[in-house]
Amino acid sequence: MIRFDHVSKCFSGHTDALSEITVEIQDGEFVFLIGPSGAGKTTFLRLLIRDILSTGGKIFVDDWNLNTLPAGKVHLLRRFVGTVFQDFKLLTDRTVFENVALGLEILGKGDKEIKDRVLDVLELVGLAGKQQFFPLQLSAGEMQRTGIARAIVGGPKILLADEPTGNLDPETAWEILSILQEVNKMGTTVVMATHNASIVNDLKKRTIALDHGILVSDEKSGRYRAAAKHQKKP
Amino acid sequence: MSTLATAAKHIRRSPYQAMAATTTMFVTFLLAGIFFLSAVASAFILQYFESKPQITVFFADKATREDADALAKTLESTGKTSSTKYVSKEDALVIYREQNKSDPLLLEMVTADILPASLEISAKEPKYLADLVPIIKAANGVEEVIYQKDVVDALIAWTNAIRLVGGVLTGLLAFNSILTIMTVVSMKIALKREEIDVLRLVGASRWYIRLPFILEGGLYGIGGALLSWVIITLLVLWARPVLLGFLGMIPPFGSILLSPAATPFILSSLGFLGGLLVTGFFLGSVGSLIALGRYLKF
Ligand SMILES: Nc1ncnc2c1ncn2[C@@H]1O[C@H](COP(=O)(O)OP(=O)(O)OP(=O)(O)O)[C@@H](O)[C@H]1O
Ligand SMILES: [Mg+2]
């Protein structure tokens, strides 16, 4: 479970990137995070992995109070919360297999277990047979599949995706969405920040809209229209 | 991938930095090792002379055996001597001949007449020497008193000088090698920034990320220490006959240097290697830790 309790984030010398956000996301939910550029979506997600600390309010992820979580335990939170990015953040000098295996190596898993699990996950994201490719030999869609595989290989309970389809054509974007839905069906909470109106409108999932750091709407089956006046083309 | 394999890969990927780091460590340990051995040796030599509270009394030519016996008796009656030994002119000649048997010219020139008779006195403890000396000086026929204290004082001065110079130089070199390791490791951290960020993102613990760097620094230290050990051992083996000649009578040297294939030499050599390796690993990892503290704040 994710809980924001009157959370504010103010970067130094700046008006609030987020102000007084109170919201709860239950286990197993699929949530879109929308809003115009600069609304605070990335800030919201970064707070959740303790990449940054809030300047007001409390954030809880499962049993962790992120405000008081000691630096020495942040890695445990990161194993619980997987992350996917618009720019993939893959290591270019490593193969698809090695990139994905990273998430298991840090847990000290054995070679055999790593191999089995990585191949399973690559199968799940539709990259079977591409494990020896390097990122530069992949299409953008395949790179994002690799990114998702890396994020879920360790079995996180929550998956955060920051504009995962931002660099993809519509068709590929839909393929990525079906993988994320698949992951969600297996029990993982998914929170996805996006500018992709058609995806939000078609999937009819819970949608949280931010604007200038303020939570402007939280609908069970949201429409991208919620922030239409600031809408930016995907 | 194991931590050690990761560290080894870091090193292989930048051989020149690895060479710079290892060479610096090598020079540091070569000098530190030589100074360390010299300090230990001088301490042993000092201990040997301090444990031998000896006075040698040389008699004038006109002095008789009776003068010497009388002095010996007086000294023994104080109860502060452990032994007195009379060396006559003839005995002195025998000793002289033995010492110079390979040089016929020196043997030709010397007769018993020109060598003084002497009395070798050992005190039970060094502090008694001060009580014995006035008695000796007051005795008949005494020409010269050679007092072991002079030798000991000179040795103390040398030992202190070796410690001071060695300590300062070793300190400077150690500082320099820590700086070198720091620089090399900082460069590695900068090069691997992207990978470190990804590792943190997927939940690698701080030590999982730091350990390969610490190990890398430690390995540079171990490499330098090992090299310096090889060179110092070769030096000692090369100088062994000479050292044995000078220091053989001092017990630890006598047994250690007697044979390079025997246990005492092998054990002390391995002990020395162990000390070097541990210190090397320590210095190297400290350099890494400082670099990590500066460039990997989380
Ligand atoms: N490190 C930072 N320092 C200062 N200001 C920041 C920093 N990061 C974000 N901000 C500010 O916080 C606000 C919210 O930024 P954020 O990146 O969360 O927006 P976003 O909703 O993700 O936008 P986009 O859709 O363009 O990705 C912006 O005004 C931004 O300038
Ligand atoms: Mg953003």
PDB file of N, CA and C and ligand atoms in Angstrom, chain A residues 11-12 14-18 35-44 46 86 162-163 195 210 232, ligand 1:
ATOM      1  N   PHE A  11      11.595  22.181  -3.939  1.00  0.00           N
ATOM      2  CA  PHE A  11      13.022  22.217  -4.276  1.00  0.00           C
ATOM      3  C   PHE A  11      13.544  23.596  -3.885  1.00  0.00           C
ATOM      4  N   SER A  12      14.797  23.654  -3.519  1.00  0.00           N
ATOM      5  CA  SER A  12      15.324  24.914  -2.992  1.00  0.00           C
ATOM      6  C   SER A  12      15.088  26.061  -3.970  1.00  0.00           C
ATOM      7  N   HIS A  14      12.260  27.469  -4.967  1.00  0.00           N
ATOM      8  CA  HIS A  14      11.260  27.108  -5.951  1.00  0.00           C
ATOM      9  C   HIS A  14       9.911  27.075  -5.254  1.00  0.00           C
ATOM     10  N   THR A  15       8.852  27.335  -5.995  1.00  0.00           N
ATOM     11  CA  THR A  15       7.537  27.085  -5.404  1.00  0.00           C
ATOM     12  C   THR A  15       7.339  25.576  -5.318  1.00  0.00           C
ATOM     13  N   ASP A  16       6.354  25.141  -4.561  1.00  0.00           N
ATOM     14  CA  ASP A  16       6.178  23.712  -4.335  1.00  0.00           C
ATOM     15  C   ASP A  16       5.994  22.918  -5.634  1.00  0.00           C
ATOM     16  N   ALA A  17       6.820  21.886  -5.812  1.00  0.00           N
ATOM     17  CA  ALA A  17       6.646  20.965  -6.943  1.00  0.00           C
ATOM     18  C   ALA A  17       5.447  20.068  -6.659  1.00  0.00           C
ATOM     19  N   LEU A  18       5.224  19.810  -5.371  1.00  0.00           N
ATOM     20  CA  LEU A  18       4.018  19.113  -4.928  1.00  0.00           C
ATOM     21  C   LEU A  18       3.556  19.830  -3.676  1.00  0.00           C
ATOM     22  N   GLY A  35      -1.109  14.807 -15.971  1.00  0.00           N
ATOM     23  CA  GLY A  35      -0.962  16.228 -15.682  1.00  0.00           C
ATOM     24  C   GLY A  35       0.031  16.833 -16.646  1.00  0.00           C
ATOM     25  N   PRO A  36      -0.065  18.135 -16.838  1.00  0.00           N
ATOM     26  CA  PRO A  36       0.806  18.799 -17.797  1.00  0.00           C
ATOM     27  C   PRO A  36       2.258  18.752 -17.356  1.00  0.00           C
ATOM     28  N   SER A  37       3.124  19.094 -18.284  1.00  0.00           N
ATOM     29  CA  SER A  37       4.548  19.106 -17.979  1.00  0.00           C
ATOM     30  C   SER A  37       4.811  20.014 -16.780  1.00  0.00           C
ATOM     31  N   GLY A  38       5.602  19.533 -15.845  1.00  0.00           N
ATOM     32  CA  GLY A  38       5.910  20.319 -14.650  1.00  0.00           C
ATOM     33  C   GLY A  38       4.870  20.184 -13.558  1.00  0.00           C
ATOM     34  N   ALA A  39       3.879  19.285 -13.746  1.00  0.00           N
ATOM     35  CA  ALA A  39       2.811  19.142 -12.767  1.00  0.00           C
ATOM     36  C   ALA A  39       3.296  18.487 -11.472  1.00  0.00           C
ATOM     37  N   GLY A  40       4.362  17.694 -11.575  1.00  0.00           N
ATOM     38  CA  GLY A  40       4.882  17.049 -10.361  1.00  0.00           C
ATOM     39  C   GLY A  40       4.825  15.527 -10.397  1.00  0.00           C
ATOM     40  N   LYS A  41       4.578  14.953 -11.588  1.00  0.00           N
ATOM     41  CA  LYS A  41       4.450  13.494 -11.696  1.00  0.00           C
ATOM     42  C   LYS A  41       5.756  12.787 -11.343  1.00  0.00           C
ATOM     43  N   THR A  42       6.847  13.253 -11.981  1.00  0.00           N
ATOM     44  CA  THR A  42       8.141  12.622 -11.715  1.00  0.00           C
ATOM     45  C   THR A  42       8.530  12.802 -10.247  1.00  0.00           C
ATOM     46  N   THR A  43       8.234  13.979  -9.732  1.00  0.00           N
ATOM     47  CA  THR A  43       8.531  14.236  -8.314  1.00  0.00           C
ATOM     48  C   THR A  43       7.792  13.239  -7.431  1.00  0.00           C
ATOM     49  N   PHE A  44       6.521  12.993  -7.756  1.00  0.00           N
ATOM     50  CA  PHE A  44       5.690  12.036  -7.024  1.00  0.00           C
ATOM     51  C   PHE A  44       6.367  10.656  -6.996  1.00  0.00           C
ATOM     52  N   ARG A  46       9.566   9.909  -7.718  1.00  0.00           N
ATOM     53  CA  ARG A  46      10.895   9.919  -7.081  1.00  0.00           C
ATOM     54  C   ARG A  46      10.782   9.868  -5.556  1.00  0.00           C
ATOM     55  N   GLN A  86      11.292   6.528 -19.102  1.00  0.00           N
ATOM     56  CA  GLN A  86      11.131   6.883 -20.503  1.00  0.00           C
ATOM     57  C   GLN A  86      12.421   6.601 -21.297  1.00  0.00           C
ATOM     58  N   ASP A 162       7.644   5.853 -15.310  1.00  0.00           N
ATOM     59  CA  ASP A 162       7.585   7.281 -15.607  1.00  0.00           C
ATOM     60  C   ASP A 162       7.615   7.481 -17.114  1.00  0.00           C
ATOM     61  N   GLU A 163       6.464   7.762 -17.691  1.00  0.00           N
ATOM     62  CA  GLU A 163       6.309   7.912 -19.139  1.00  0.00           C
ATOM     63  C   GLU A 163       7.004   6.793 -19.912  1.00  0.00           C
ATOM     64  N   HIS A 195       1.603  10.955 -20.602  1.00  0.00           N
ATOM     65  CA  HIS A 195       0.966  12.017 -21.374  1.00  0.00           C
ATOM     66  C   HIS A 195       0.105  11.416 -22.478  1.00  0.00           C
ATOM     67  N   LEU A 210      -2.561  15.688 -11.598  1.00  0.00           N
ATOM     68  CA  LEU A 210      -1.849  16.743 -10.869  1.00  0.00           C
ATOM     69  C   LEU A 210      -1.753  17.959 -11.762  1.00  0.00           C
ATOM     70  N   LYS A 232      -0.562  18.165 -23.580  1.00  0.00           N
ATOM     71  CA  LYS A 232       0.623  18.205 -24.430  1.00  0.00           C
ATOM     72  C   LYS A 232       0.546  16.960 -25.304  1.00  0.00           C
TER      73      LYS A 232
HETATM   74  N1  LIG C   1      15.873  18.858  -8.990  1.00  0.00           N
HETATM   75  C1  LIG C   1      15.002  19.894  -9.099  1.00  0.00           C
HETATM   76  N2  LIG C   1      15.361  21.133  -8.684  1.00  0.00           N
HETATM   77  C2  LIG C   1      14.505  22.167  -8.775  1.00  0.00           C
HETATM   78  N3  LIG C   1      13.279  22.060  -9.285  1.00  0.00           N
HETATM   79  C3  LIG C   1      12.870  20.842  -9.721  1.00  0.00           C
HETATM   80  C4  LIG C   1      13.703  19.714  -9.663  1.00  0.00           C
HETATM   81  N4  LIG C   1      13.042  18.646 -10.160  1.00  0.00           N
HETATM   82  C5  LIG C   1      11.826  19.110 -10.534  1.00  0.00           C
HETATM   83  N5  LIG C   1      11.717  20.426 -10.272  1.00  0.00           N
HETATM   84  C6  LIG C   1      10.527  21.261 -10.519  1.00  0.00           C
HETATM   85  O1  LIG C   1       9.422  20.626  -9.940  1.00  0.00           O
HETATM   86  C7  LIG C   1       8.266  20.767 -10.774  1.00  0.00           C
HETATM   87  C8  LIG C   1       7.680  19.404 -11.061  1.00  0.00           C
HETATM   88  O2  LIG C   1       8.576  18.670 -11.878  1.00  0.00           O
HETATM   89  P1  LIG C   1       8.313  17.186 -12.352  1.00  0.00           P
HETATM   90  O3  LIG C   1       9.551  16.709 -13.014  1.00  0.00           O
HETATM   91  O4  LIG C   1       7.830  16.399 -11.208  1.00  0.00           O
HETATM   92  O5  LIG C   1       7.158  17.374 -13.418  1.00  0.00           O
HETATM   93  P2  LIG C   1       6.507  16.279 -14.379  1.00  0.00           P
HETATM   94  O6  LIG C   1       5.051  16.289 -14.058  1.00  0.00           O
HETATM   95  O7  LIG C   1       7.218  15.020 -14.284  1.00  0.00           O
HETATM   96  O8  LIG C   1       6.716  16.936 -15.797  1.00  0.00           O
HETATM   97  P3  LIG C   1       6.941  16.218 -17.215  1.00  0.00           P
HETATM   98  O9  LIG C   1       5.613  15.781 -17.652  1.00  0.00           O
HETATM   99  O10 LIG C   1       7.495  17.268 -18.083  1.00  0.00           O
HETATM  100  O11 LIG C   1       7.888  15.100 -16.980  1.00  0.00           O
HETATM  101  C9  LIG C   1       8.741  21.504 -12.011  1.00  0.00           C
HETATM  102  O12 LIG C   1       8.381  22.847 -11.885  1.00  0.00           O
HETATM  103  C10 LIG C   1      10.228  21.361 -12.001  1.00  0.00           C
HETATM  104  O13 LIG C   1      10.868  22.484 -12.561  1.00  0.00           O
END
